[in-house]
Amino acid sequence: MSSPSLSSSTVRPSRALSSIRGSAIRDLLRVTERPDVLSMAGGLPATDLIPSDRIAEAASRVISEASALQYTVSAGVRPLREVVADRDGTHPERVLITHGSQQALFLSAQALLDPGDTVIVDDPVYVGALQVFQSVRAEIVALPITAEGTDVDRLERLLSDGVRPRIVHTVSNFHNPAGVTASARTRRRLAELAADHGFWIIEDDPYGQLRFAGRSMDPIPGDRVIRLGSASKILAPALRVGWLQASPDVVELVELLRQGADLCGSTFAQLMTADLLGDSDFMTAHVSDLRREYARRAAALTGALRTDLGAVCGVEFIEPEGGMFCWLRLPGLDTAILLDHAVRAGVAFVPGAAFAVDAGLGDRLRLSFATLSPDQLTEAVRRLATAVHDLGRG
């Protein structure tokens, strides 16, 4: 399940590419395409909840204008920047539309980091962020994540010891993979430390609108925040529309860099997304449906975990309040070894080691409850329990 070795290639990779760790998740998805495997591995939104009919209506309206098939400005079409700005209470000049939020993260890193600059990430880490920071040859420092998000107390100690990060990255709502949400104290303290020490905060927030329990949180405040958003988790990944919100000087830097990457995004996809996001009645109803169904699926998963795994291996997890993931601990088990037994039993997950930077996460695993029905999730956990039994017998 590992990526092909770069050293075995006949092509000499750049130093930047040589430093990038392959994504075990992407490799795993290839293995779990078998129809007999119930996969809780991927971080995909539910295909059956994608509003395809409404997207088709938007496509039909937009394509009637030939200009929708033309190039657009590098910052993205004005109607979409206005919709995003209006939804988030900012100004269109502080918004840049990108080819998914992953591109926003990549361009931000390229615009702000030199090789050797320090970047602080959570541990476990969002693998896509780790790959981005490795690609620019940053010095990566990982802080074990807490129940309140980024460990701001440990960050403050690092700063007192002279560590000078250029960027601190976190997935603020329903962390991927840990599932936690940054508390109000964490958000406030991050903003204060950024103002005092001059680093940038990248607030990665693809899941914020998917809260189905608990209290909503305001974004991280302050002028040193680059906030990333996406249409992938609430509309459709294939639109490939994301955005960043930041101060105009950061937007200008990223826009300049973007011109050398792909000139601009798809005018057609951006205008479709503007049509969808700008329809407040539709979006209110659609997001409400997503929340309701994800709540049902999360409840089915956690109920089955308690029933089938609670007495067997003392499973530990935090009850999801939103997003798409549940982060588990199976004390005494190596989940990388467990995965082979699980796939044979017809179920898949992502071992915790795939998300580790420095922390020992061998007894952790990530489950996604988004793509399977409640009945399928119940069956998937039953198969996972079978795999645990098989591993114990082995």
mmCIF file of C-alpha atoms in Angstrom:
data_model
loop_
_atom_site.group_PDB
_atom_site.id
_atom_site.type_symbol
_atom_site.label_atom_id
_atom_site.label_comp_id
_atom_site.label_asym_id
_atom_site.label_seq_id
_atom_site.Cartn_x
_atom_site.Cartn_y
_atom_site.Cartn_z
ATOM 1 C CA MET A 1 0.000 0.000 0.000
ATOM 2 C CA SER A 2 3.043 2.260 -0.027
ATOM 3 C CA SER A 3 3.789 4.705 -2.810
ATOM 4 C CA PRO A 4 6.298 3.737 -5.509
ATOM 5 C CA SER A 5 9.822 4.555 -4.363
ATOM 6 C CA LEU A 6 11.165 7.721 -5.926
ATOM 7 C CA SER A 7 14.669 6.299 -5.704
ATOM 8 C CA SER A 8 13.683 3.432 -8.020
ATOM 9 C CA SER A 9 12.566 5.799 -10.784
ATOM 10 C CA THR A 10 14.758 6.459 -13.806
ATOM 11 C CA VAL A 11 13.823 10.150 -13.494
ATOM 12 C CA ARG A 12 15.767 12.146 -10.926
ATOM 13 C CA PRO A 13 13.215 13.982 -8.774
ATOM 14 C CA SER A 14 13.747 17.501 -7.524
ATOM 15 C CA ARG A 15 14.822 17.960 -3.928
ATOM 16 C CA ALA A 16 11.362 19.333 -3.163
ATOM 17 C CA LEU A 17 9.660 16.222 -4.521
ATOM 18 C CA SER A 18 12.072 13.936 -2.730
ATOM 19 C CA SER A 19 10.951 15.411 0.591
ATOM 20 C CA ILE A 20 7.237 14.684 0.096
ATOM 21 C CA ARG A 21 5.738 11.709 1.904
ATOM 22 C CA GLY A 22 3.240 9.786 -0.202
ATOM 23 C CA SER A 23 -0.382 9.700 0.899
ATOM 24 C CA ALA A 24 -1.209 6.330 2.428
ATOM 25 C CA ILE A 25 -4.866 7.313 2.123
ATOM 26 C CA ARG A 26 -4.692 7.670 -1.659
ATOM 27 C CA ASP A 27 -2.872 4.362 -1.890
ATOM 28 C CA LEU A 28 -5.497 2.727 0.321
ATOM 29 C CA LEU A 29 -8.363 3.987 -1.817
ATOM 30 C CA ARG A 30 -6.987 2.005 -4.745
ATOM 31 C CA VAL A 31 -6.999 -1.154 -2.654
ATOM 32 C CA THR A 32 -10.538 -0.660 -1.349
ATOM 33 C CA GLU A 33 -12.323 -0.176 -4.671
ATOM 34 C CA ARG A 34 -13.498 -3.768 -4.462
ATOM 35 C CA PRO A 35 -17.312 -3.850 -4.361
ATOM 36 C CA ASP A 36 -17.288 -6.294 -1.447
ATOM 37 C CA VAL A 37 -15.392 -3.855 0.810
ATOM 38 C CA LEU A 38 -17.342 -1.360 2.911
ATOM 39 C CA SER A 39 -14.923 1.543 3.005
ATOM 40 C CA MET A 40 -14.817 4.037 5.854
ATOM 41 C CA ALA A 41 -11.388 5.153 4.673
ATOM 42 C CA GLY A 42 -11.977 8.008 2.247
ATOM 43 C CA GLY A 43 -12.674 11.611 3.176
ATOM 44 C CA LEU A 44 -15.379 11.905 0.541
ATOM 45 C CA PRO A 45 -18.786 13.545 0.986
ATOM 46 C CA ALA A 46 -21.836 11.358 0.455
ATOM 47 C CA THR A 47 -22.443 10.838 -3.270
ATOM 48 C CA ASP A 48 -26.155 10.248 -2.675
ATOM 49 C CA LEU A 49 -26.455 13.689 -1.044
ATOM 50 C CA ILE A 50 -24.873 15.662 -3.903
ATOM 51 C CA PRO A 51 -27.639 17.943 -5.284
ATOM 52 C CA SER A 52 -27.135 16.851 -8.893
ATOM 53 C CA ASP A 53 -30.506 18.105 -10.158
ATOM 54 C CA ARG A 54 -29.923 21.607 -8.772
ATOM 55 C CA ILE A 55 -26.359 21.594 -10.130
ATOM 56 C CA ALA A 56 -27.755 20.646 -13.560
ATOM 57 C CA GLU A 57 -30.129 23.622 -13.376
ATOM 58 C CA ALA A 58 -27.229 25.938 -12.583
ATOM 59 C CA ALA A 59 -25.200 24.486 -15.456
ATOM 60 C CA SER A 60 -28.074 24.987 -17.866
ATOM 61 C CA ARG A 61 -28.492 28.635 -16.880
ATOM 62 C CA VAL A 62 -24.793 29.462 -16.924
ATOM 63 C CA ILE A 63 -23.931 27.780 -20.223
ATOM 64 C CA SER A 64 -26.500 29.901 -22.070
ATOM 65 C CA GLU A 65 -23.911 32.715 -21.972
ATOM 66 C CA ALA A 66 -20.851 32.105 -24.154
ATOM 67 C CA SER A 67 -18.751 34.245 -21.787
ATOM 68 C CA ALA A 68 -19.061 31.448 -19.218
ATOM 69 C CA LEU A 69 -16.731 29.410 -21.428
ATOM 70 C CA GLN A 70 -14.064 32.121 -21.640
ATOM 71 C CA TYR A 71 -11.014 32.810 -19.463
ATOM 72 C CA THR A 72 -11.617 34.850 -16.328
ATOM 73 C CA VAL A 73 -9.441 36.929 -14.025
ATOM 74 C CA SER A 74 -6.941 35.101 -11.815
ATOM 75 C CA ALA A 75 -8.761 36.115 -8.632
ATOM 76 C CA GLY A 76 -11.940 34.389 -9.814
ATOM 77 C CA VAL A 77 -15.240 35.625 -11.210
ATOM 78 C CA ARG A 78 -16.651 38.636 -9.403
ATOM 79 C CA PRO A 79 -20.111 37.104 -8.733
ATOM 80 C CA LEU A 80 -18.598 34.191 -6.798
ATOM 81 C CA ARG A 81 -16.206 36.396 -4.835
ATOM 82 C CA GLU A 82 -19.173 38.566 -3.882
ATOM 83 C CA VAL A 83 -21.245 35.565 -2.778
ATOM 84 C CA VAL A 84 -18.411 34.144 -0.679
ATOM 85 C CA ALA A 85 -17.675 37.553 0.843
ATOM 86 C CA ASP A 86 -21.338 38.128 1.654
ATOM 87 C CA ARG A 87 -21.735 34.705 3.275
ATOM 88 C CA ASP A 88 -18.679 35.231 5.462
ATOM 89 C CA GLY A 89 -19.057 38.928 6.221
ATOM 90 C CA THR A 90 -15.998 40.206 4.391
ATOM 91 C CA HIS A 91 -15.161 42.158 1.211
ATOM 92 C CA PRO A 92 -14.713 40.651 -2.292
ATOM 93 C CA GLU A 93 -11.192 42.114 -2.497
ATOM 94 C CA ARG A 94 -10.241 39.811 0.401
ATOM 95 C CA VAL A 95 -11.393 36.687 -1.495
ATOM 96 C CA LEU A 96 -9.507 34.647 -4.102
ATOM 97 C CA ILE A 97 -11.166 31.690 -5.844
ATOM 98 C CA THR A 98 -9.001 28.611 -6.383
ATOM 99 C CA HIS A 99 -9.124 25.137 -7.912
ATOM 100 C CA GLY A 100 -10.307 23.564 -4.669
ATOM 101 C CA SER A 101 -9.089 24.652 -1.236
ATOM 102 C CA GLN A 102 -6.027 22.404 -1.618
ATOM 103 C CA GLN A 103 -4.735 24.760 -4.298
ATOM 104 C CA ALA A 104 -5.368 27.691 -1.952
ATOM 105 C CA LEU A 105 -3.220 25.960 0.657
ATOM 106 C CA PHE A 106 -0.471 25.136 -1.855
ATOM 107 C CA LEU A 107 -0.334 28.655 -3.289
ATOM 108 C CA SER A 108 -0.363 30.243 0.175
ATOM 109 C CA ALA A 109 2.595 28.109 1.218
ATOM 110 C CA GLN A 110 4.508 28.934 -1.949
ATOM 111 C CA ALA A 111 3.782 32.636 -1.563
ATOM 112 C CA LEU A 112 4.831 32.905 2.081
ATOM 113 C CA LEU A 113 7.499 30.255 2.741
ATOM 114 C CA ASP A 114 11.164 29.926 1.875
ATOM 115 C CA PRO A 115 13.039 26.629 2.290
ATOM 116 C CA GLY A 116 13.906 26.167 5.942
ATOM 117 C CA ASP A 117 11.107 28.368 7.276
ATOM 118 C CA THR A 118 9.317 26.851 10.257
ATOM 119 C CA VAL A 119 5.712 25.681 9.968
ATOM 120 C CA ILE A 120 3.777 24.386 12.967
ATOM 121 C CA VAL A 121 1.109 21.739 12.393
ATOM 122 C CA ASP A 122 -1.130 19.580 14.543
ATOM 123 C CA ASP A 123 -0.185 15.963 15.217
ATOM 124 C CA PRO A 124 -2.061 14.010 13.840
ATOM 125 C CA VAL A 125 -1.934 16.196 10.751
ATOM 126 C CA TYR A 126 -4.101 16.671 7.680
ATOM 127 C CA VAL A 127 -1.952 14.772 5.190
ATOM 128 C CA GLY A 128 -2.581 17.231 2.347
ATOM 129 C CA ALA A 129 -1.143 20.048 4.465
ATOM 130 C CA LEU A 130 1.923 17.993 5.379
ATOM 131 C CA GLN A 131 2.605 17.286 1.700
ATOM 132 C CA VAL A 132 2.262 20.978 0.827
ATOM 133 C CA PHE A 133 4.717 22.105 3.498
ATOM 134 C CA GLN A 134 7.134 19.337 2.604
ATOM 135 C CA SER A 135 6.994 20.430 -1.050
ATOM 136 C CA VAL A 136 8.316 23.897 -0.174
ATOM 137 C CA ARG A 137 10.972 22.284 2.063
ATOM 138 C CA ALA A 138 9.726 23.906 5.243
ATOM 139 C CA GLU A 139 10.961 22.891 8.679
ATOM 140 C CA ILE A 140 7.904 21.186 10.173
ATOM 141 C CA VAL A 141 7.241 21.235 13.917
ATOM 142 C CA ALA A 142 4.291 19.159 15.132
ATOM 143 C CA LEU A 143 2.284 19.746 18.307
ATOM 144 C CA PRO A 144 0.114 16.907 19.648
ATOM 145 C CA ILE A 145 -3.464 18.064 19.222
ATOM 146 C CA THR A 146 -5.666 18.539 22.283
ATOM 147 C CA ALA A 147 -9.398 18.235 22.865
ATOM 148 C CA GLU A 148 -9.512 22.023 22.286
ATOM 149 C CA GLY A 149 -7.554 21.982 19.027
ATOM 150 C CA THR A 150 -4.014 23.271 18.549
ATOM 151 C CA ASP A 151 -1.990 23.120 21.774
ATOM 152 C CA VAL A 152 -1.621 26.872 22.288
ATOM 153 C CA ASP A 153 0.119 26.440 25.657
ATOM 154 C CA ARG A 154 2.878 24.352 24.098
ATOM 155 C CA LEU A 155 3.008 26.754 21.157
ATOM 156 C CA GLU A 156 3.529 29.638 23.571
ATOM 157 C CA ARG A 157 6.411 27.763 25.218
ATOM 158 C CA LEU A 158 8.033 27.174 21.831
ATOM 159 C CA LEU A 159 7.757 30.865 21.038
ATOM 160 C CA SER A 160 9.289 31.734 24.410
ATOM 161 C CA ASP A 161 12.170 29.363 23.598
ATOM 162 C CA GLY A 162 12.891 31.284 20.400
ATOM 163 C CA VAL A 163 11.095 29.191 17.758
ATOM 164 C CA ARG A 164 9.853 31.581 15.060
ATOM 165 C CA PRO A 165 7.222 29.973 12.838
ATOM 166 C CA ARG A 166 6.198 31.599 9.594
ATOM 167 C CA ILE A 167 2.893 29.691 9.505
ATOM 168 C CA VAL A 168 0.716 27.816 11.991
ATOM 169 C CA HIS A 169 -1.766 25.514 10.253
ATOM 170 C CA THR A 170 -4.874 23.940 11.728
ATOM 171 C CA VAL A 171 -8.192 22.443 10.624
ATOM 172 C CA SER A 172 -10.321 24.495 12.984
ATOM 173 C CA ASN A 173 -13.683 22.718 12.791
ATOM 174 C CA PHE A 174 -14.039 18.913 13.034
ATOM 175 C CA HIS A 175 -10.347 18.357 12.538
ATOM 176 C CA ASN A 176 -9.218 15.882 9.901
ATOM 177 C CA PRO A 177 -8.461 13.322 11.253
ATOM 178 C CA ALA A 178 -8.867 14.007 15.000
ATOM 179 C CA GLY A 179 -12.464 15.278 14.796
ATOM 180 C CA VAL A 180 -11.998 17.974 17.466
ATOM 181 C CA THR A 181 -13.042 21.616 17.109
ATOM 182 C CA ALA A 182 -10.831 24.469 18.269
ATOM 183 C CA SER A 183 -12.289 26.100 21.367
ATOM 184 C CA ALA A 184 -12.980 29.825 21.705
ATOM 185 C CA ARG A 185 -9.917 30.099 23.959
ATOM 186 C CA THR A 186 -7.705 28.347 21.404
ATOM 187 C CA ARG A 187 -8.906 30.618 18.596
ATOM 188 C CA ARG A 188 -8.452 33.771 20.655
ATOM 189 C CA ARG A 189 -4.996 32.760 21.892
ATOM 190 C CA LEU A 190 -3.824 31.794 18.402
ATOM 191 C CA ALA A 191 -4.819 35.238 17.151
ATOM 192 C CA GLU A 192 -3.022 36.947 20.052
ATOM 193 C CA LEU A 193 0.170 34.951 19.547
ATOM 194 C CA ALA A 194 0.119 35.619 15.790
ATOM 195 C CA ALA A 195 -0.215 39.355 16.415
ATOM 196 C CA ASP A 196 2.587 39.313 18.991
ATOM 197 C CA HIS A 197 5.049 37.150 17.056
ATOM 198 C CA GLY A 198 4.195 37.922 13.431
ATOM 199 C CA PHE A 199 3.297 34.479 12.077
ATOM 200 C CA TRP A 200 0.408 33.642 9.761
ATOM 201 C CA ILE A 201 -2.428 31.330 10.748
ATOM 202 C CA ILE A 202 -3.853 29.139 8.003
ATOM 203 C CA GLU A 203 -7.337 28.228 9.184
ATOM 204 C CA ASP A 204 -8.379 25.287 7.029
ATOM 205 C CA ASP A 205 -12.166 25.047 7.254
ATOM 206 C CA PRO A 206 -13.830 22.713 4.728
ATOM 207 C CA TYR A 207 -16.229 21.212 7.314
ATOM 208 C CA GLY A 208 -17.476 24.200 9.315
ATOM 209 C CA GLN A 209 -20.983 24.199 7.830
ATOM 210 C CA LEU A 210 -21.487 20.518 8.647
ATOM 211 C CA ARG A 211 -22.164 20.985 12.374
ATOM 212 C CA PHE A 212 -25.095 18.854 13.545
ATOM 213 C CA ALA A 213 -24.621 19.088 17.335
ATOM 214 C CA GLY A 214 -23.099 21.447 19.881
ATOM 215 C CA ARG A 215 -22.377 25.158 19.581
ATOM 216 C CA SER A 216 -21.060 26.857 16.449
ATOM 217 C CA MET A 217 -17.735 28.671 16.714
ATOM 218 C CA ASP A 218 -16.681 31.971 15.191
ATOM 219 C CA PRO A 219 -13.659 31.920 12.869
ATOM 220 C CA ILE A 220 -10.212 32.667 14.259
ATOM 221 C CA PRO A 221 -10.087 36.481 14.599
ATOM 222 C CA GLY A 222 -7.365 38.885 13.540
ATOM 223 C CA ASP A 223 -5.544 40.246 10.509
ATOM 224 C CA ARG A 224 -2.987 37.454 10.304
ATOM 225 C CA VAL A 225 -5.456 34.712 9.365
ATOM 226 C CA ILE A 226 -5.685 33.076 5.939
ATOM 227 C CA ARG A 227 -8.986 31.218 5.961
ATOM 228 C CA LEU A 228 -9.617 28.433 3.442
ATOM 229 C CA GLY A 229 -13.063 27.276 2.347
ATOM 230 C CA SER A 230 -14.491 24.851 -0.189
ATOM 231 C CA ALA A 231 -17.606 23.922 -2.123
ATOM 232 C CA SER A 232 -16.506 20.279 -2.212
ATOM 233 C CA LYS A 233 -18.018 19.127 1.078
ATOM 234 C CA ILE A 234 -21.322 21.006 0.803
ATOM 235 C CA LEU A 235 -21.994 20.853 -2.962
ATOM 236 C CA ALA A 236 -19.763 18.592 -5.076
ATOM 237 C CA PRO A 237 -16.024 17.849 -5.234
ATOM 238 C CA ALA A 238 -16.073 17.789 -9.043
ATOM 239 C CA LEU A 239 -16.841 21.513 -9.167
ATOM 240 C CA ARG A 240 -13.223 21.963 -7.938
ATOM 241 C CA VAL A 241 -14.028 25.331 -6.398
ATOM 242 C CA GLY A 242 -12.364 26.570 -3.230
ATOM 243 C CA TRP A 243 -11.302 29.935 -1.896
ATOM 244 C CA LEU A 244 -9.101 31.779 0.503
ATOM 245 C CA GLN A 245 -9.940 34.871 2.529
ATOM 246 C CA ALA A 246 -7.068 37.053 3.665
ATOM 247 C CA SER A 247 -5.802 40.606 3.779
ATOM 248 C CA PRO A 248 -5.619 42.230 0.310
ATOM 249 C CA ASP A 249 -1.799 42.127 0.304
ATOM 250 C CA VAL A 250 -1.825 38.346 0.802
ATOM 251 C CA VAL A 251 -4.525 37.933 -1.842
ATOM 252 C CA GLU A 252 -2.393 39.976 -4.251
ATOM 253 C CA LEU A 253 0.668 37.800 -3.629
ATOM 254 C CA VAL A 254 -1.251 34.555 -4.089
ATOM 255 C CA GLU A 255 -3.003 35.876 -7.197
ATOM 256 C CA LEU A 256 0.362 36.725 -8.772
ATOM 257 C CA LEU A 257 1.682 33.250 -8.017
ATOM 258 C CA ARG A 258 -1.517 31.668 -9.295
ATOM 259 C CA GLN A 259 -0.936 33.233 -12.713
ATOM 260 C CA GLY A 260 2.121 31.019 -13.077
ATOM 261 C CA ALA A 261 0.240 27.912 -11.954
ATOM 262 C CA ASP A 262 -2.910 27.805 -14.090
ATOM 263 C CA LEU A 263 -3.664 31.443 -15.059
ATOM 264 C CA CYS A 264 -7.220 31.157 -13.739
ATOM 265 C CA GLY A 265 -9.874 28.677 -12.738
ATOM 266 C CA SER A 266 -12.905 27.475 -14.663
ATOM 267 C CA THR A 267 -15.266 30.379 -15.350
ATOM 268 C CA PHE A 268 -18.045 27.868 -15.948
ATOM 269 C CA ALA A 269 -17.610 26.044 -12.637
ATOM 270 C CA GLN A 270 -17.223 29.285 -10.692
ATOM 271 C CA LEU A 271 -20.398 30.818 -12.132
ATOM 272 C CA MET A 272 -22.282 27.594 -11.399
ATOM 273 C CA THR A 273 -21.041 27.708 -7.827
ATOM 274 C CA ALA A 274 -22.064 31.358 -7.522
ATOM 275 C CA ASP A 275 -25.559 30.410 -8.727
ATOM 276 C CA LEU A 276 -25.783 27.668 -6.093
ATOM 277 C CA LEU A 277 -24.222 29.463 -3.118
ATOM 278 C CA GLY A 278 -26.181 32.612 -3.910
ATOM 279 C CA ASP A 279 -29.514 30.790 -3.706
ATOM 280 C CA SER A 280 -30.036 31.187 0.035
ATOM 281 C CA ASP A 281 -33.315 29.240 0.169
ATOM 282 C CA PHE A 282 -31.768 26.266 -1.608
ATOM 283 C CA MET A 283 -28.557 26.362 0.431
ATOM 284 C CA THR A 284 -30.372 26.607 3.751
ATOM 285 C CA ALA A 285 -32.501 23.562 2.927
ATOM 286 C CA HIS A 286 -29.626 21.602 1.399
ATOM 287 C CA VAL A 287 -27.175 22.156 4.261
ATOM 288 C CA SER A 288 -29.932 21.302 6.731
ATOM 289 C CA ASP A 289 -30.431 18.003 4.887
ATOM 290 C CA LEU A 290 -26.687 17.290 4.993
ATOM 291 C CA ARG A 291 -26.516 17.946 8.719
ATOM 292 C CA ARG A 292 -29.536 15.804 9.461
ATOM 293 C CA GLU A 293 -28.277 12.842 7.444
ATOM 294 C CA TYR A 294 -24.695 13.056 8.707
ATOM 295 C CA ALA A 295 -26.072 13.142 12.255
ATOM 296 C CA ARG A 296 -27.971 9.905 11.542
ATOM 297 C CA ARG A 297 -24.877 8.261 10.103
ATOM 298 C CA ALA A 298 -22.605 9.396 12.924
ATOM 299 C CA ALA A 299 -25.104 8.059 15.475
ATOM 300 C CA ALA A 300 -25.263 4.704 13.673
ATOM 301 C CA LEU A 301 -21.470 4.472 13.654
ATOM 302 C CA THR A 302 -20.914 5.384 17.287
ATOM 303 C CA GLY A 303 -23.775 3.181 18.456
ATOM 304 C CA ALA A 304 -22.281 0.205 16.627
ATOM 305 C CA LEU A 305 -18.808 0.997 18.002
ATOM 306 C CA ARG A 306 -20.134 0.856 21.560
ATOM 307 C CA THR A 307 -22.087 -2.334 20.929
ATOM 308 C CA ASP A 308 -19.560 -4.314 18.898
ATOM 309 C CA LEU A 309 -16.172 -2.958 19.987
ATOM 310 C CA GLY A 310 -16.724 -1.417 23.415
ATOM 311 C CA ALA A 311 -16.516 -4.670 25.366
ATOM 312 C CA VAL A 312 -14.014 -6.305 22.994
ATOM 313 C CA CYS A 313 -11.136 -3.837 23.014
ATOM 314 C CA GLY A 314 -12.152 -0.819 25.075
ATOM 315 C CA VAL A 315 -12.550 1.457 22.062
ATOM 316 C CA GLU A 316 -12.128 5.173 22.796
ATOM 317 C CA PHE A 317 -13.503 8.043 20.723
ATOM 318 C CA ILE A 318 -15.032 11.505 20.945
ATOM 319 C CA GLU A 319 -18.669 11.763 19.878
ATOM 320 C CA PRO A 320 -18.709 13.632 16.524
ATOM 321 C CA GLU A 321 -20.564 16.942 16.516
ATOM 322 C CA GLY A 322 -20.082 17.556 12.793
ATOM 323 C CA GLY A 323 -17.809 16.999 9.839
ATOM 324 C CA MET A 324 -17.272 13.515 8.451
ATOM 325 C CA PHE A 325 -14.839 11.651 10.728
ATOM 326 C CA CYS A 326 -14.551 9.694 13.934
ATOM 327 C CA TRP A 327 -11.037 9.252 15.416
ATOM 328 C CA LEU A 328 -10.657 6.042 17.406
ATOM 329 C CA ARG A 329 -8.166 4.552 19.799
ATOM 330 C CA LEU A 330 -7.979 0.768 20.137
ATOM 331 C CA PRO A 331 -5.682 0.290 23.149
ATOM 332 C CA GLY A 332 -3.057 -2.380 22.663
ATOM 333 C CA LEU A 333 -3.701 -2.905 18.934
ATOM 334 C CA ASP A 334 -1.539 -1.979 15.963
ATOM 335 C CA THR A 335 -4.058 -0.613 13.457
ATOM 336 C CA ALA A 336 -1.646 -0.952 10.527
ATOM 337 C CA ILE A 337 -1.614 -4.716 11.150
ATOM 338 C CA LEU A 338 -5.348 -4.694 11.861
ATOM 339 C CA LEU A 339 -6.011 -3.180 8.428
ATOM 340 C CA ASP A 340 -4.944 -6.348 6.590
ATOM 341 C CA HIS A 341 -7.408 -8.394 8.688
ATOM 342 C CA ALA A 342 -10.089 -5.737 8.138
ATOM 343 C CA VAL A 343 -9.799 -5.754 4.349
ATOM 344 C CA ARG A 344 -10.079 -9.538 4.371
ATOM 345 C CA ALA A 345 -13.218 -9.130 6.493
ATOM 346 C CA GLY A 346 -14.620 -6.648 3.950
ATOM 347 C CA VAL A 347 -14.074 -3.285 5.660
ATOM 348 C CA ALA A 348 -11.483 -0.513 5.359
ATOM 349 C CA PHE A 349 -10.230 2.383 7.461
ATOM 350 C CA VAL A 350 -7.135 4.575 7.628
ATOM 351 C CA PRO A 351 -4.530 3.619 10.261
ATOM 352 C CA GLY A 352 -3.457 6.390 12.579
ATOM 353 C CA ALA A 353 0.174 6.159 11.483
ATOM 354 C CA ALA A 354 -0.847 7.667 8.120
ATOM 355 C CA PHE A 355 -1.469 10.981 9.902
ATOM 356 C CA ALA A 356 1.464 10.920 12.328
ATOM 357 C CA VAL A 357 4.347 13.370 12.261
ATOM 358 C CA ASP A 358 6.127 12.676 15.560
ATOM 359 C CA ALA A 359 3.395 11.201 17.744
ATOM 360 C CA GLY A 360 3.003 7.475 18.253
ATOM 361 C CA LEU A 361 -0.416 6.848 16.722
ATOM 362 C CA GLY A 362 -0.139 3.112 16.040
ATOM 363 C CA ASP A 363 -3.272 2.312 18.054
ATOM 364 C CA ARG A 364 -5.398 4.992 16.332
ATOM 365 C CA LEU A 365 -7.547 4.912 13.227
ATOM 366 C CA ARG A 366 -9.854 7.224 11.290
ATOM 367 C CA LEU A 367 -13.336 6.240 10.208
ATOM 368 C CA SER A 368 -15.521 8.279 7.866
ATOM 369 C CA PHE A 369 -19.268 8.019 8.414
ATOM 370 C CA ALA A 370 -20.193 10.196 5.419
ATOM 371 C CA THR A 371 -20.420 7.815 2.481
ATOM 372 C CA LEU A 372 -22.203 4.777 3.956
ATOM 373 C CA SER A 373 -25.834 4.423 5.032
ATOM 374 C CA PRO A 374 -26.653 3.750 8.708
ATOM 375 C CA ASP A 375 -27.242 0.045 7.937
ATOM 376 C CA GLN A 376 -23.943 -0.187 6.047
ATOM 377 C CA LEU A 377 -22.102 1.512 8.902
ATOM 378 C CA THR A 378 -23.538 -0.977 11.368
ATOM 379 C CA GLU A 379 -22.378 -3.838 9.152
ATOM 380 C CA ALA A 380 -18.981 -2.207 8.626
ATOM 381 C CA VAL A 381 -18.383 -2.042 12.382
ATOM 382 C CA ARG A 382 -19.478 -5.668 12.739
ATOM 383 C CA ARG A 383 -16.823 -6.593 10.156
ATOM 384 C CA LEU A 384 -14.282 -4.460 11.986
ATOM 385 C CA ALA A 385 -15.055 -6.349 15.202
ATOM 386 C CA THR A 386 -14.500 -9.601 13.306
ATOM 387 C CA ALA A 387 -11.102 -8.324 12.190
ATOM 388 C CA VAL A 388 -10.210 -7.437 15.789
ATOM 389 C CA HIS A 389 -11.132 -10.954 16.873
ATOM 390 C CA ASP A 390 -9.064 -12.438 14.033
ATOM 391 C CA LEU A 391 -6.070 -10.316 15.000
ATOM 392 C CA GLY A 392 -6.422 -11.424 18.612
ATOM 393 C CA ARG A 393 -6.497 -15.082 17.592
ATOM 394 C CA GLY A 394 -3.446 -14.548 15.397
#
